[in-house]
Amino acid sequence: MLQERSAMHVSHTPKGRRKNAAKSPFPSVKLLLVVSVVMDSGKQKVNGSELFYRRTGRGDHVVLLLPGALGSGQTDFGPQLKDLSKERFTLVSYDPRGYGRSRPPDRDFPPDFFDRDAKDAVDLMQTLGFGKFSLLGWSDGGITALIAAARNRSSVKKLVIWGANAYVSDQDVKIYNAIKDVSTWSSKMRKPMEDMYGPEYFTRTWEAWVEAMSDFAQRPNGSICRDVLPRIGCPTLIVHGEKDSMVPSFHPQYLLQNIQGSCLHLMPEGKHNLHLRFAAEFNRLVDEFLCQ
């Protein structure tokens, strides 16, 4: 297994330990205990693919972060990996096969690619030694998380999803086709993906994703994972940005109605990337839900 390590240093004075703290040779200067929060990363072979992951924190509650289409831990979850509590959580992000640094091989989109990603995600966590964990899934990662939670009830503690849908409607296909040509995107939107993949791979893979998503509309009821929703048994938080132009509001409502015991939180100013644009608010919401 390849390993890379970097350290983020957090300084604080723990409560209740003043009497045993080291004494400074200068009476007027207090010593701070420096705690190293390690971000470790590497690759694990899972189901025939080398999956890249990042892991940080030392908390008892283990959380896997699942990125969106063409996404990675680097591009999709910076504010979460940086700011969610390292004391309460152990955070793991991964790059699905064909995305980010989980290449080669190149990404492909067989009819069961969401099911494949769900199995990869759960098997990665088990390979890393985590038998029970929560899932945070954005967009495509939210769909993957829905399937993983439904098919691994004993492993998934809690589920948080946003920007996800259980089926593809004609309206969704129109949205996908409107953004298929990446040359029409702003340079700011293209840059992270072009930096990671290069323009050619990004363009080709995005077009393949649009075609794969559109194909779901030809299935009965446009289903991606409608049939598995009733099997989700863990507490589920659905977050939706009311200004999300990628996912119409009927999708989170459908999830709410079909996942037993789920709850829906609306963010009036939130768009598809609400966890990045409103990271502090989103992180507080996640922290409260996971710690309940």
Short mmCIF file of C-alpha atoms in Angstrom, two decimals:
data_model
loop_
_atom_site.label_atom_id
_atom_site.label_comp_id
_atom_site.label_asym_id
_atom_site.label_seq_id
_atom_site.Cartn_x
_atom_site.Cartn_y
_atom_site.Cartn_z
CA MET A 1 0.00 0.00 0.00
CA LEU A 2 1.35 3.40 -0.95
CA GLN A 3 1.34 5.92 1.87
CA GLU A 4 1.66 9.69 1.98
CA ARG A 5 1.58 11.67 5.17
CA SER A 6 1.23 15.33 6.03
CA ALA A 7 0.54 16.95 9.38
CA MET A 8 -1.72 19.76 10.47
CA HIS A 9 -0.80 21.15 13.90
CA VAL A 10 -3.47 22.37 16.28
CA SER A 11 -2.49 24.12 19.47
CA HIS A 12 -4.72 24.15 22.53
CA THR A 13 -4.64 23.85 26.29
CA PRO A 14 -6.79 20.89 27.41
CA LYS A 15 -9.27 21.64 30.15
CA GLY A 16 -8.77 20.00 33.51
CA ARG A 17 -5.06 19.36 33.04
CA ARG A 18 -3.49 22.57 34.30
CA LYS A 19 -2.04 20.97 37.44
CA ASN A 20 -0.10 18.40 35.44
CA ALA A 21 0.98 20.71 32.62
CA ALA A 22 4.67 21.29 32.00
CA LYS A 23 6.03 24.44 33.64
CA SER A 24 7.53 27.19 31.54
CA PRO A 25 11.00 28.43 32.49
CA PHE A 26 9.51 31.90 32.02
CA PRO A 27 6.72 32.42 34.60
CA SER A 28 4.80 34.85 32.43
CA VAL A 29 4.68 32.47 29.44
CA LYS A 30 2.16 29.61 29.29
CA LEU A 31 3.08 26.48 27.37
CA LEU A 32 0.58 25.20 24.86
CA LEU A 33 0.20 21.49 24.21
CA VAL A 34 0.72 20.91 20.51
CA VAL A 35 -1.40 18.09 19.14
CA SER A 36 -0.60 16.78 15.68
CA VAL A 37 -3.67 15.94 13.61
CA VAL A 38 -2.43 13.62 10.89
CA MET A 39 -3.88 13.41 7.41
CA ASP A 40 -2.79 10.11 5.94
CA SER A 41 -3.50 8.95 2.44
CA GLY A 42 -2.77 6.01 0.23
CA LYS A 43 -4.20 3.40 -2.10
CA GLN A 44 -5.99 0.16 -1.31
CA LYS A 45 -6.79 -2.56 -3.79
CA VAL A 46 -10.56 -3.09 -3.67
CA ASN A 47 -12.52 -5.29 -6.09
CA GLY A 48 -9.70 -5.20 -8.61
CA SER A 49 -9.23 -1.41 -8.52
CA GLU A 50 -6.66 0.73 -6.68
CA LEU A 51 -8.75 3.23 -4.69
CA PHE A 52 -7.16 6.39 -3.33
CA TYR A 53 -8.32 7.59 0.08
CA ARG A 54 -7.60 10.23 2.68
CA ARG A 55 -8.09 9.77 6.42
CA THR A 56 -7.91 12.24 9.30
CA GLY A 57 -9.13 12.54 12.87
CA ARG A 58 -9.10 10.19 15.84
CA GLY A 59 -12.73 10.13 16.94
CA ASP A 60 -14.77 7.01 17.65
CA HIS A 61 -17.42 7.96 15.08
CA VAL A 62 -16.08 6.96 11.65
CA VAL A 63 -17.47 8.84 8.64
CA LEU A 64 -16.98 8.14 4.93
CA LEU A 65 -17.35 11.08 2.52
CA LEU A 66 -18.55 10.16 -0.98
CA PRO A 67 -17.90 12.70 -3.78
CA GLY A 68 -20.02 13.71 -6.77
CA ALA A 69 -19.55 13.01 -10.47
CA LEU A 70 -15.86 13.15 -11.45
CA GLY A 71 -15.19 14.31 -7.90
CA SER A 72 -12.58 13.40 -5.30
CA GLY A 73 -11.82 14.09 -1.67
CA GLN A 74 -9.52 16.90 -2.80
CA THR A 75 -12.04 18.68 -5.01
CA ASP A 76 -15.26 18.00 -3.08
CA PHE A 77 -14.65 17.93 0.68
CA GLY A 78 -11.91 20.37 1.65
CA PRO A 79 -13.96 22.27 4.29
CA GLN A 80 -15.25 19.04 5.81
CA LEU A 81 -11.87 17.32 6.06
CA LYS A 82 -10.40 20.51 7.52
CA ASP A 83 -13.08 21.67 9.93
CA LEU A 84 -15.23 18.78 11.14
CA SER A 85 -14.17 17.72 14.63
CA LYS A 86 -11.08 15.51 14.70
CA GLU A 87 -11.84 14.64 18.32
CA ARG A 88 -15.31 13.24 17.64
CA PHE A 89 -14.82 11.86 14.13
CA THR A 90 -12.44 9.81 12.05
CA LEU A 91 -13.02 11.12 8.52
CA VAL A 92 -12.31 9.13 5.38
CA SER A 93 -12.77 10.43 1.83
CA TYR A 94 -12.12 8.39 -1.27
CA ASP A 95 -11.89 8.80 -5.03
CA PRO A 96 -14.23 6.35 -6.82
CA ARG A 97 -12.60 4.19 -9.49
CA GLY A 98 -11.66 6.21 -12.55
CA TYR A 99 -11.95 9.51 -10.66
CA GLY A 100 -9.29 11.66 -9.06
CA ARG A 101 -6.26 9.61 -8.08
CA SER A 102 -8.05 6.25 -8.38
CA ARG A 103 -6.65 5.94 -11.89
CA PRO A 104 -5.84 3.93 -13.92
CA PRO A 105 -8.13 2.55 -15.20
CA ASP A 106 -10.15 5.30 -16.83
CA ARG A 107 -13.71 5.76 -15.63
CA ASP A 108 -16.47 3.85 -17.35
CA PHE A 109 -20.23 3.81 -16.82
CA PRO A 110 -21.75 0.33 -17.08
CA PRO A 111 -25.48 0.10 -16.25
CA ASP A 112 -24.69 -0.85 -12.63
CA PHE A 113 -22.01 1.78 -11.96
CA PHE A 114 -23.76 3.14 -8.86
CA ASP A 115 -24.05 -0.36 -7.40
CA ARG A 116 -20.37 -0.94 -8.19
CA ASP A 117 -19.40 2.32 -6.46
CA ALA A 118 -21.50 1.39 -3.41
CA LYS A 119 -19.78 -1.98 -3.08
CA ASP A 120 -16.35 -0.37 -3.57
CA ALA A 121 -17.06 2.20 -0.85
CA VAL A 122 -18.19 -0.32 1.76
CA ASP A 123 -15.45 -2.81 0.91
CA LEU A 124 -12.83 -0.04 1.16
CA MET A 125 -13.99 0.80 4.68
CA GLN A 126 -13.86 -2.85 5.70
CA THR A 127 -10.38 -3.17 4.21
CA LEU A 128 -9.30 -0.18 6.28
CA GLY A 129 -10.64 -1.93 9.38
CA PHE A 130 -13.88 -0.02 9.89
CA GLY A 131 -16.86 -2.31 10.46
CA LYS A 132 -19.38 0.40 11.31
CA PHE A 133 -19.50 3.95 9.99
CA SER A 134 -21.70 6.80 8.79
CA LEU A 135 -21.96 8.08 5.23
CA LEU A 136 -21.92 11.64 3.87
CA GLY A 137 -22.79 11.63 0.17
CA TRP A 138 -23.02 14.52 -2.26
CA SER A 139 -24.76 14.32 -5.64
CA ASP A 140 -23.65 11.04 -7.26
CA GLY A 141 -22.05 10.21 -3.93
CA GLY A 142 -25.45 10.64 -2.32
CA ILE A 143 -26.96 8.08 -4.70
CA THR A 144 -24.07 5.72 -3.95
CA ALA A 145 -24.62 6.26 -0.22
CA LEU A 146 -28.33 5.45 -0.51
CA ILE A 147 -27.53 2.11 -2.14
CA ALA A 148 -24.73 1.34 0.31
CA ALA A 149 -26.94 2.09 3.33
CA ALA A 150 -29.79 -0.04 1.98
CA ARG A 151 -27.57 -3.04 1.26
CA ASN A 152 -25.37 -2.83 4.36
CA ARG A 153 -27.79 -2.10 7.17
CA SER A 154 -25.56 -3.56 9.87
CA SER A 155 -22.58 -1.42 8.82
CA VAL A 156 -24.08 2.04 8.31
CA LYS A 157 -24.85 4.04 11.46
CA LYS A 158 -26.19 7.29 9.97
CA LEU A 159 -26.67 8.78 6.53
CA VAL A 160 -26.43 12.38 5.29
CA ILE A 161 -27.16 13.09 1.62
CA TRP A 162 -27.58 16.23 -0.46
CA GLY A 163 -27.96 16.92 -4.18
CA ALA A 164 -29.05 13.31 -4.76
CA ASN A 165 -31.90 11.68 -6.67
CA ALA A 166 -33.37 8.16 -6.75
CA TYR A 167 -34.63 8.39 -10.34
CA VAL A 168 -34.16 10.39 -13.53
CA SER A 169 -37.08 12.30 -15.02
CA ASP A 170 -37.44 14.00 -18.40
CA GLN A 171 -36.78 17.29 -16.64
CA ASP A 172 -33.50 15.92 -15.28
CA VAL A 173 -32.41 14.82 -18.77
CA LYS A 174 -32.97 18.36 -20.04
CA ILE A 175 -30.78 19.68 -17.23
CA TYR A 176 -28.01 17.18 -18.01
CA ASN A 177 -28.05 17.96 -21.73
CA ALA A 178 -27.88 21.69 -21.02
CA ILE A 179 -24.53 21.23 -19.25
CA LYS A 180 -23.09 18.44 -21.41
CA ASP A 181 -20.84 20.77 -23.41
CA VAL A 182 -18.19 21.86 -20.89
CA SER A 183 -16.94 24.57 -23.25
CA THR A 184 -20.04 26.54 -22.24
CA TRP A 185 -19.04 26.43 -18.57
CA SER A 186 -17.26 29.35 -16.97
CA SER A 187 -13.49 28.99 -16.64
CA LYS A 188 -13.91 29.04 -12.86
CA MET A 189 -16.17 25.98 -13.00
CA ARG A 190 -13.93 24.09 -15.42
CA LYS A 191 -10.61 24.81 -13.76
CA PRO A 192 -10.66 22.30 -10.84
CA MET A 193 -11.61 19.46 -13.16
CA GLU A 194 -9.19 20.45 -15.93
CA ASP A 195 -6.40 20.79 -13.36
CA MET A 196 -7.08 17.27 -12.11
CA TYR A 197 -7.84 15.47 -15.36
CA GLY A 198 -6.66 17.59 -18.23
CA PRO A 199 -9.19 19.07 -20.69
CA GLU A 200 -9.49 15.98 -22.92
CA TYR A 201 -10.17 13.39 -20.20
CA PHE A 202 -12.52 15.77 -18.38
CA THR A 203 -14.55 16.53 -21.51
CA ARG A 204 -14.80 12.91 -22.59
CA THR A 205 -15.69 11.58 -19.15
CA TRP A 206 -18.27 14.28 -18.45
CA GLU A 207 -20.04 13.57 -21.75
CA ALA A 208 -20.07 9.87 -20.88
CA TRP A 209 -21.57 10.68 -17.47
CA VAL A 210 -24.37 12.74 -19.05
CA GLU A 211 -25.20 9.89 -21.41
CA ALA A 212 -25.15 7.33 -18.58
CA MET A 213 -27.45 9.42 -16.40
CA SER A 214 -29.81 10.06 -19.29
CA ASP A 215 -30.05 6.31 -19.91
CA PHE A 216 -31.73 5.86 -16.52
CA ALA A 217 -34.74 7.75 -17.85
CA GLN A 218 -35.40 4.80 -20.18
CA ARG A 219 -35.82 2.41 -17.26
CA PRO A 220 -39.21 1.78 -15.58
CA ASN A 221 -40.05 4.94 -13.62
CA GLY A 222 -36.57 6.24 -14.48
CA SER A 223 -35.29 4.32 -11.48
CA ILE A 224 -31.73 4.52 -10.24
CA CYS A 225 -32.42 3.14 -6.78
CA ARG A 226 -36.14 3.61 -6.03
CA ASP A 227 -36.53 -0.03 -5.02
CA VAL A 228 -33.90 0.01 -2.26
CA LEU A 229 -35.06 3.12 -0.38
CA PRO A 230 -37.49 1.23 1.91
CA ARG A 231 -34.59 -0.97 3.03
CA ILE A 232 -32.65 1.94 4.55
CA GLY A 233 -32.91 1.54 8.31
CA CYS A 234 -30.48 4.11 9.70
CA PRO A 235 -31.29 7.69 10.73
CA THR A 236 -31.13 9.76 7.54
CA LEU A 237 -30.69 13.51 7.05
CA ILE A 238 -31.57 14.89 3.61
CA VAL A 239 -30.23 18.38 2.92
CA HIS A 240 -31.42 20.41 -0.05
CA GLY A 241 -30.45 23.81 -1.36
CA GLU A 242 -33.56 25.58 -2.60
CA LYS A 243 -31.51 27.22 -5.37
CA ASP A 244 -30.05 23.93 -6.60
CA SER A 245 -30.34 24.11 -10.39
CA MET A 246 -29.09 20.54 -10.85
CA VAL A 247 -31.59 18.71 -8.64
CA PRO A 248 -35.26 19.83 -8.70
CA SER A 249 -37.03 20.00 -5.36
CA PHE A 250 -39.26 17.00 -6.04
CA HIS A 251 -36.24 14.72 -5.57
CA PRO A 252 -35.56 15.42 -1.87
CA GLN A 253 -39.30 15.28 -1.23
CA TYR A 254 -39.44 11.84 -2.81
CA LEU A 255 -36.54 10.65 -0.66
CA LEU A 256 -38.23 12.02 2.46
CA GLN A 257 -41.42 10.15 1.67
CA ASN A 258 -39.69 6.86 0.92
CA ILE A 259 -36.95 6.61 3.55
CA GLN A 260 -38.51 5.66 6.85
CA GLY A 261 -37.65 8.01 9.70
CA SER A 262 -35.76 10.45 7.48
CA CYS A 263 -35.78 14.22 7.91
CA LEU A 264 -35.29 17.06 5.44
CA HIS A 265 -33.39 20.30 6.04
CA LEU A 266 -33.81 23.08 3.47
CA MET A 267 -31.19 25.77 2.92
CA PRO A 268 -32.94 28.73 1.22
CA GLU A 269 -29.76 30.14 -0.38
CA GLY A 270 -28.10 26.80 -0.99
CA LYS A 271 -27.13 25.67 -4.48
CA HIS A 272 -25.81 22.29 -5.57
CA ASN A 273 -22.49 22.86 -3.79
CA LEU A 274 -24.07 24.10 -0.56
CA HIS A 275 -21.51 22.24 1.59
CA LEU A 276 -18.75 24.34 0.02
CA ARG A 277 -20.53 27.68 -0.29
CA PHE A 278 -22.02 27.50 3.21
CA ALA A 279 -19.47 25.18 4.78
CA ALA A 280 -19.73 26.45 8.36
CA GLU A 281 -23.52 26.10 8.45
CA PHE A 282 -23.41 22.71 6.76
CA ASN A 283 -20.70 21.39 9.08
CA ARG A 284 -22.68 22.46 12.17
CA LEU A 285 -25.73 20.69 10.81
CA VAL A 286 -23.79 17.49 10.17
CA ASP A 287 -22.06 17.63 13.55
CA GLU A 288 -25.35 17.98 15.40
CA PHE A 289 -27.02 15.17 13.45
CA LEU A 290 -24.16 12.69 13.78
CA CYS A 291 -23.73 13.39 17.48
CA GLN A 292 -27.41 13.00 18.41
#
